[in-house]
PDB file of C-alpha atoms in Angstrom:
ATOM      1  CA  MET A   1      75.267   5.858 -34.158  1.00 38.00           C
ATOM      2  CA  GLN A   2      77.257   9.067 -34.487  1.00 40.00           C
ATOM      3  CA  GLU A   3      74.459  11.029 -32.795  1.00 40.00           C
ATOM      4  CA  ALA A   4      74.420   8.552 -29.881  1.00 38.00           C
ATOM      5  CA  ASN A   5      78.167   8.939 -29.412  1.00 42.00           C
ATOM      6  CA  GLU A   6      77.839  12.728 -29.439  1.00 43.00           C
ATOM      7  CA  ASN A   7      75.111  12.601 -26.794  1.00 41.00           C
ATOM      8  CA  LYS A   8      77.255  10.318 -24.634  1.00 42.00           C
ATOM      9  CA  GLU A   9      80.150  12.766 -24.923  1.00 45.00           C
ATOM     10  CA  LEU A  10      77.950  15.709 -23.933  1.00 49.00           C
ATOM     11  CA  CYS A  11      76.566  14.020 -20.809  1.00 53.00           C
ATOM     12  CA  SER A  12      79.321  11.988 -19.202  1.00 78.00           C
ATOM     13  CA  VAL A  13      78.124  12.034 -15.611  1.00 94.00           C
ATOM     14  CA  GLN A  14      74.876  10.721 -14.153  1.00 95.00           C
ATOM     15  CA  LEU A  15      73.270  11.199 -10.758  1.00 95.00           C
ATOM     16  CA  GLY A  16      74.941   8.969  -8.188  1.00 96.00           C
ATOM     17  CA  GLN A  17      78.279   8.950 -10.011  1.00 97.00           C
ATOM     18  CA  LYS A  18      81.550  10.590  -9.007  1.00 97.00           C
ATOM     19  CA  ILE A  19      82.448  13.665 -11.000  1.00 97.00           C
ATOM     20  CA  LYS A  20      85.664  14.058 -12.951  1.00 96.00           C
ATOM     21  CA  ASP A  21      88.317  16.232 -11.313  1.00 97.00           C
ATOM     22  CA  PHE A  22      88.667  19.389 -13.415  1.00 97.00           C
ATOM     23  CA  SER A  23      91.053  22.271 -12.774  1.00 98.00           C
ATOM     24  CA  PHE A  24      89.809  25.759 -13.614  1.00 99.00           C
ATOM     25  CA  SER A  25      90.654  29.448 -13.358  1.00 99.00           C
ATOM     26  CA  THR A  26      88.404  31.759 -11.370  1.00 99.00           C
ATOM     27  CA  TYR A  27      87.826  35.393 -10.620  1.00 99.00           C
ATOM     28  CA  ASN A  28      87.287  35.940  -6.893  1.00 98.00           C
ATOM     29  CA  PRO A  29      85.179  39.086  -6.340  1.00 98.00           C
ATOM     30  CA  VAL A  30      85.971  39.104  -2.619  1.00 97.00           C
ATOM     31  CA  THR A  31      89.725  39.485  -3.090  1.00 98.00           C
ATOM     32  CA  ASP A  32      89.458  41.005  -6.595  1.00 98.00           C
ATOM     33  CA  SER A  33      92.002  38.470  -7.829  1.00 98.00           C
ATOM     34  CA  PHE A  34      92.440  35.513 -10.168  1.00 99.00           C
ATOM     35  CA  GLU A  35      92.856  32.044  -8.670  1.00 99.00           C
ATOM     36  CA  GLU A  36      93.321  28.415  -9.706  1.00 98.00           C
ATOM     37  CA  HIS A  37      91.148  25.678  -8.242  1.00 98.00           C
ATOM     38  CA  SER A  38      90.036  22.074  -8.777  1.00 98.00           C
ATOM     39  CA  PHE A  39      87.029  20.049  -7.702  1.00 98.00           C
ATOM     40  CA  SER A  40      89.263  17.672  -5.746  1.00 97.00           C
ATOM     41  CA  GLU A  41      90.399  20.380  -3.336  1.00 97.00           C
ATOM     42  CA  TYR A  42      86.812  20.877  -2.199  1.00 96.00           C
ATOM     43  CA  GLY A  43      86.469  17.133  -1.720  1.00 95.00           C
ATOM     44  CA  LEU A  44      89.585  17.050   0.451  1.00 95.00           C
ATOM     45  CA  LEU A  45      88.014  19.747   2.611  1.00 96.00           C
ATOM     46  CA  ARG A  46      84.782  17.687   2.778  1.00 96.00           C
ATOM     47  CA  LYS A  47      82.769  20.511   1.256  1.00 98.00           C
ATOM     48  CA  TRP A  48      79.583  20.430  -0.756  1.00 98.00           C
ATOM     49  CA  ILE A  49      79.601  22.224  -4.111  1.00 99.00           C
ATOM     50  CA  ILE A  50      76.809  24.035  -5.905  1.00 99.00           C
ATOM     51  CA  LEU A  51      78.061  24.281  -9.483  1.00 99.00           C
ATOM     52  CA  TYR A  52      76.002  27.021 -11.102  1.00 99.00           C
ATOM     53  CA  PHE A  53      76.274  27.185 -14.899  1.00 99.00           C
ATOM     54  CA  TYR A  54      74.941  30.248 -16.707  1.00 99.00           C
ATOM     55  CA  PRO A  55      75.108  31.222 -20.404  1.00 98.00           C
ATOM     56  CA  ALA A  56      77.249  34.362 -20.515  1.00 99.00           C
ATOM     57  CA  ASP A  57      78.527  37.515 -18.854  1.00 99.00           C
ATOM     58  CA  PHE A  58      77.054  40.864 -19.928  1.00 99.00           C
ATOM     59  CA  THR A  59      73.638  39.328 -20.578  1.00 98.00           C
ATOM     60  CA  PHE A  60      70.255  39.925 -18.986  1.00 98.00           C
ATOM     61  CA  VAL A  61      68.822  37.077 -16.900  1.00 98.00           C
ATOM     62  CA  CYS A  62      72.259  35.911 -15.712  1.00 99.00           C
ATOM     63  CA  PRO A  63      73.081  38.812 -13.343  1.00 99.00           C
ATOM     64  CA  THR A  64      69.662  38.470 -11.695  1.00 98.00           C
ATOM     65  CA  GLU A  65      70.384  34.794 -11.015  1.00 99.00           C
ATOM     66  CA  LEU A  66      73.852  35.404  -9.558  1.00 99.00           C
ATOM     67  CA  ALA A  67      72.539  38.217  -7.367  1.00 98.00           C
ATOM     68  CA  ASP A  68      69.703  35.950  -6.195  1.00 98.00           C
ATOM     69  CA  ILE A  69      71.917  33.042  -5.189  1.00 98.00           C
ATOM     70  CA  GLY A  70      74.422  35.463  -3.669  1.00 97.00           C
ATOM     71  CA  LYS A  71      71.836  36.359  -1.009  1.00 97.00           C
ATOM     72  CA  TYR A  72      72.211  32.830   0.394  1.00 97.00           C
ATOM     73  CA  CYS A  73      75.993  32.622   0.228  1.00 96.00           C
ATOM     74  CA  LYS A  74      76.613  33.124   3.959  1.00 96.00           C
ATOM     75  CA  GLN A  75      73.957  30.583   4.952  1.00 97.00           C
ATOM     76  CA  LEU A  76      75.410  28.081   2.511  1.00 98.00           C
ATOM     77  CA  LYS A  77      78.961  28.618   3.747  1.00 97.00           C
ATOM     78  CA  ASP A  78      77.728  27.976   7.287  1.00 97.00           C
ATOM     79  CA  MET A  79      76.421  24.634   5.949  1.00 97.00           C
ATOM     80  CA  ASN A  80      79.861  23.841   4.461  1.00 97.00           C
ATOM     81  CA  VAL A  81      78.616  24.530   0.929  1.00 98.00           C
ATOM     82  CA  GLU A  82      80.644  26.382  -1.705  1.00 98.00           C
ATOM     83  CA  ILE A  83      78.982  28.121  -4.642  1.00 98.00           C
ATOM     84  CA  ILE A  84      80.925  28.126  -7.904  1.00 99.00           C
ATOM     85  CA  SER A  85      79.318  30.034 -10.755  1.00 99.00           C
ATOM     86  CA  ILE A  86      80.672  29.042 -14.164  1.00 99.00           C
ATOM     87  CA  SER A  87      80.357  30.089 -17.801  1.00 99.00           C
ATOM     88  CA  THR A  88      82.429  29.850 -20.968  1.00 99.00           C
ATOM     89  CA  ASP A  89      83.641  33.433 -20.488  1.00 99.00           C
ATOM     90  CA  SER A  90      87.238  34.164 -19.530  1.00 99.00           C
ATOM     91  CA  LYS A  91      88.239  35.201 -16.023  1.00 98.00           C
ATOM     92  CA  PHE A  92      89.026  38.651 -17.423  1.00 99.00           C
ATOM     93  CA  THR A  93      85.462  39.008 -18.697  1.00 99.00           C
ATOM     94  CA  HIS A  94      84.175  37.931 -15.277  1.00 99.00           C
ATOM     95  CA  LEU A  95      86.211  40.733 -13.685  1.00 99.00           C
ATOM     96  CA  ALA A  96      85.000  43.360 -16.166  1.00 98.00           C
ATOM     97  CA  TRP A  97      81.374  42.266 -15.735  1.00 99.00           C
ATOM     98  CA  CYS A  98      81.562  42.453 -11.945  1.00 98.00           C
ATOM     99  CA  LYS A  99      82.973  45.973 -12.173  1.00 97.00           C
ATOM    100  CA  ALA A 100      80.262  47.098 -14.604  1.00 98.00           C
ATOM    101  CA  GLU A 101      77.074  45.404 -13.354  1.00 98.00           C
ATOM    102  CA  ARG A 102      75.680  46.810 -10.091  1.00 98.00           C
ATOM    103  CA  LEU A 103      73.633  43.657  -9.484  1.00 98.00           C
ATOM    104  CA  LEU A 104      76.927  41.833  -8.939  1.00 98.00           C
ATOM    105  CA  SER A 105      78.395  44.345  -6.494  1.00 95.00           C
ATOM    106  CA  SER A 106      77.895  42.142  -3.436  1.00 92.00           C
ATOM    107  CA  ILE A 107      78.430  38.590  -4.713  1.00 95.00           C
ATOM    108  CA  ASN A 108      81.117  36.719  -2.798  1.00 96.00           C
ATOM    109  CA  PHE A 109      81.667  33.387  -4.520  1.00 98.00           C
ATOM    110  CA  GLN A 110      84.144  32.091  -7.086  1.00 98.00           C
ATOM    111  CA  MET A 111      83.361  32.746 -10.765  1.00 99.00           C
ATOM    112  CA  ALA A 112      84.927  29.937 -12.784  1.00 99.00           C
ATOM    113  CA  SER A 113      86.000  30.061 -16.415  1.00 99.00           C
ATOM    114  CA  ASP A 114      85.267  27.167 -18.790  1.00 99.00           C
ATOM    115  CA  THR A 115      86.468  28.689 -22.062  1.00 98.00           C
ATOM    116  CA  THR A 116      86.750  25.342 -23.871  1.00 97.00           C
ATOM    117  CA  GLY A 117      83.311  24.195 -22.731  1.00 98.00           C
ATOM    118  CA  GLU A 118      84.848  20.953 -21.476  1.00 97.00           C
ATOM    119  CA  ILE A 119      83.280  21.139 -18.023  1.00 98.00           C
ATOM    120  CA  ALA A 120      79.898  22.116 -19.462  1.00 98.00           C
ATOM    121  CA  GLN A 121      80.081  19.142 -21.836  1.00 97.00           C
ATOM    122  CA  PHE A 122      80.846  16.788 -18.956  1.00 97.00           C
ATOM    123  CA  PHE A 123      77.729  17.961 -17.124  1.00 98.00           C
ATOM    124  CA  GLY A 124      75.595  17.828 -20.259  1.00 96.00           C
ATOM    125  CA  VAL A 125      74.750  21.543 -20.509  1.00 97.00           C
ATOM    126  CA  TYR A 126      77.011  22.661 -23.369  1.00 97.00           C
ATOM    127  CA  ASP A 127      75.319  24.265 -26.369  1.00 97.00           C
ATOM    128  CA  LYS A 128      77.867  23.514 -29.071  1.00 95.00           C
ATOM    129  CA  GLU A 129      76.292  25.800 -31.653  1.00 96.00           C
ATOM    130  CA  ALA A 130      76.216  28.818 -29.338  1.00 97.00           C
ATOM    131  CA  GLY A 131      79.439  27.975 -27.489  1.00 97.00           C
ATOM    132  CA  THR A 132      77.719  28.593 -24.167  1.00 98.00           C
ATOM    133  CA  ALA A 133      76.203  26.626 -21.291  1.00 98.00           C
ATOM    134  CA  LEU A 134      72.530  26.258 -20.446  1.00 98.00           C
ATOM    135  CA  ARG A 135      71.332  27.215 -16.966  1.00 98.00           C
ATOM    136  CA  GLY A 136      72.500  24.111 -15.127  1.00 98.00           C
ATOM    137  CA  THR A 137      72.611  23.670 -11.362  1.00 99.00           C
ATOM    138  CA  PHE A 138      74.512  20.689  -9.958  1.00 98.00           C
ATOM    139  CA  ILE A 139      74.853  19.642  -6.325  1.00 98.00           C
ATOM    140  CA  ILE A 140      77.979  17.636  -5.507  1.00 98.00           C
ATOM    141  CA  ASN A 141      78.432  16.021  -2.103  1.00 98.00           C
ATOM    142  CA  PRO A 142      81.685  15.879  -0.065  1.00 97.00           C
ATOM    143  CA  ASP A 143      82.494  12.500  -1.660  1.00 97.00           C
ATOM    144  CA  SER A 144      82.482  14.197  -5.090  1.00 97.00           C
ATOM    145  CA  VAL A 145      79.261  12.395  -6.049  1.00 98.00           C
ATOM    146  CA  LEU A 146      76.624  14.195  -8.107  1.00 98.00           C
ATOM    147  CA  VAL A 147      73.391  14.079  -6.110  1.00 97.00           C
ATOM    148  CA  GLY A 148      71.266  16.843  -7.616  1.00 97.00           C
ATOM    149  CA  SER A 149      70.753  18.489 -10.999  1.00 97.00           C
ATOM    150  CA  GLU A 150      68.443  20.979 -12.676  1.00 97.00           C
ATOM    151  CA  ILE A 151      68.694  22.346 -16.219  1.00 97.00           C
ATOM    152  CA  ASN A 152      66.751  25.332 -17.548  1.00 96.00           C
ATOM    153  CA  PHE A 153      66.715  26.817 -21.029  1.00 95.00           C
ATOM    154  CA  TYR A 154      68.105  30.287 -21.714  1.00 95.00           C
ATOM    155  CA  ASN A 155      64.985  32.378 -21.167  1.00 95.00           C
ATOM    156  CA  VAL A 156      63.870  31.202 -17.701  1.00 96.00           C
ATOM    157  CA  GLY A 157      65.843  32.086 -14.574  1.00 97.00           C
ATOM    158  CA  ARG A 158      66.170  29.930 -11.478  1.00 98.00           C
ATOM    159  CA  ASN A 159      64.888  30.381  -7.917  1.00 98.00           C
ATOM    160  CA  ALA A 160      67.662  30.456  -5.319  1.00 98.00           C
ATOM    161  CA  ALA A 161      65.179  30.035  -2.449  1.00 98.00           C
ATOM    162  CA  GLU A 162      64.159  26.641  -3.828  1.00 98.00           C
ATOM    163  CA  LEU A 163      67.810  25.710  -4.353  1.00 98.00           C
ATOM    164  CA  MET A 164      68.490  26.622  -0.725  1.00 98.00           C
ATOM    165  CA  ARG A 165      65.589  24.422   0.406  1.00 98.00           C
ATOM    166  CA  LYS A 166      66.892  21.471  -1.594  1.00 97.00           C
ATOM    167  CA  MET A 167      70.421  22.021  -0.311  1.00 98.00           C
ATOM    168  CA  GLN A 168      69.172  21.907   3.280  1.00 98.00           C
ATOM    169  CA  ALA A 169      67.394  18.649   2.473  1.00 97.00           C
ATOM    170  CA  TYR A 170      70.519  17.080   0.962  1.00 97.00           C
ATOM    171  CA  VAL A 171      72.599  18.058   3.986  1.00 97.00           C
ATOM    172  CA  TYR A 172      69.914  16.662   6.302  1.00 97.00           C
ATOM    173  CA  VAL A 173      69.724  13.256   4.639  1.00 96.00           C
ATOM    174  CA  GLU A 174      73.521  13.011   4.581  1.00 95.00           C
ATOM    175  CA  LYS A 175      73.440  13.330   8.364  1.00 95.00           C
ATOM    176  CA  HIS A 176      70.389  11.032   8.634  1.00 96.00           C
ATOM    177  CA  PRO A 177      71.000   8.404   5.931  1.00 94.00           C
ATOM    178  CA  HIS A 178      68.019   6.238   6.912  1.00 95.00           C
ATOM    179  CA  GLN A 179      65.562   9.067   6.413  1.00 95.00           C
ATOM    180  CA  ALA A 180      64.106  10.817   3.350  1.00 95.00           C
ATOM    181  CA  CYS A 181      62.668  14.293   2.860  1.00 95.00           C
ATOM    182  CA  PRO A 182      59.115  14.462   1.459  1.00 93.00           C
ATOM    183  CA  ALA A 183      57.877  17.001  -1.088  1.00 94.00           C
ATOM    184  CA  ALA A 184      58.284  20.669  -0.096  1.00 94.00           C
ATOM    185  CA  TRP A 185      60.199  19.644   3.066  1.00 95.00           C
ATOM    186  CA  LYS A 186      61.678  22.572   4.968  1.00 94.00           C
ATOM    187  CA  GLU A 187      64.398  22.651   7.590  1.00 94.00           C
ATOM    188  CA  GLY A 188      62.982  21.841  11.011  1.00 92.00           C
ATOM    189  CA  GLU A 189      60.112  19.754   9.675  1.00 92.00           C
ATOM    190  CA  ALA A 190      59.800  16.017  10.227  1.00 90.00           C
ATOM    191  CA  ALA A 191      61.314  13.694   7.639  1.00 92.00           C
ATOM    192  CA  LEU A 192      60.240  10.167   6.719  1.00 92.00           C
ATOM    193  CA  THR A 193      61.859   6.935   7.858  1.00 91.00           C
ATOM    194  CA  PRO A 194      60.855   4.402   5.181  1.00 92.00           C
ATOM    195  CA  SER A 195      59.837   0.971   6.490  1.00 90.00           C
ATOM    196  CA  GLU A 196      57.524  -1.921   5.631  1.00 88.00           C
ATOM    197  CA  ASP A 197      54.938  -0.430   8.005  1.00 87.00           C
ATOM    198  CA  MET A 198      54.818   2.747   5.938  1.00 88.00           C
ATOM    199  CA  VAL A 199      54.027   1.050   2.607  1.00 93.00           C
ATOM    200  CA  GLY A 200      50.649   2.320   1.415  1.00 89.00           C
ATOM    201  CA  ARG A 201      50.250   4.358   4.611  1.00 87.00           C
ATOM    202  CA  VAL A 202      52.429   7.413   4.061  1.00 89.00           C
ATOM    203  CA  ALA A 203      49.494   9.757   4.767  1.00 87.00           C
ATOM    204  CA  ASP A 204      49.033   8.167   8.217  1.00 84.00           C
ATOM    205  CA  PHE A 205      52.685   8.649   9.098  1.00 81.00           C
ATOM    206  CA  MET A 206      52.651  12.241   7.834  1.00 79.00           C
ATOM    207  CA  THR A 207      49.589  12.998   9.968  1.00 74.00           C
ATOM    208  CA  ASN A 208      51.174  11.433  13.063  1.00 66.00           C
ATOM    209  CA  LYS A 209      54.327  13.497  12.631  1.00 61.00           C
ATOM    210  CA  GLN A 210      52.306  16.704  12.416  1.00 55.00           C
ATOM    211  CA  ASP A 211      50.316  15.973  15.599  1.00 45.00           C
TER     212      ASP A 211
END
């Protein structure tokens, strides 16, 4: 029973649910300054959020991931998407890491601090024993609803190109709520419009859309 309660505490939000409004400190590499933000302010601006948990500053896989996703920052901003990277490090450690690590020299998104691990616990990625977060990626829509999640263990980095593809798909279906994006869908390709005529005949519809 105790173990069940602990698991419930560690994973408080599920896909399709609204996220809790947390406030957090950040280091902004663009302005080289510390800032205070909350999830609700992004909702008020009708922005999407990519919340990008990583284990720790001054580690090895983490800077490669942040540099990778940073390559898509401008495209994502043009789609009304904000990237927020987040770890249990302090904002001061974020600053020092950015100054020291050349891979981070061109990143231009907020680096949030979750020193208590409270936000990581809410999203179910907190490693209590290590005091760090797993590699968790969460996509939050403008209504503050969690619509996408991916969690990797410490020793495998993520692919920002695939995250970009999924983000384009989420934005597309928000604008076209009666449609759905099939596997490996890419921007500009035809989507599916589910109907009774399509049941058991998806291959036929896919072929027709490609002709």
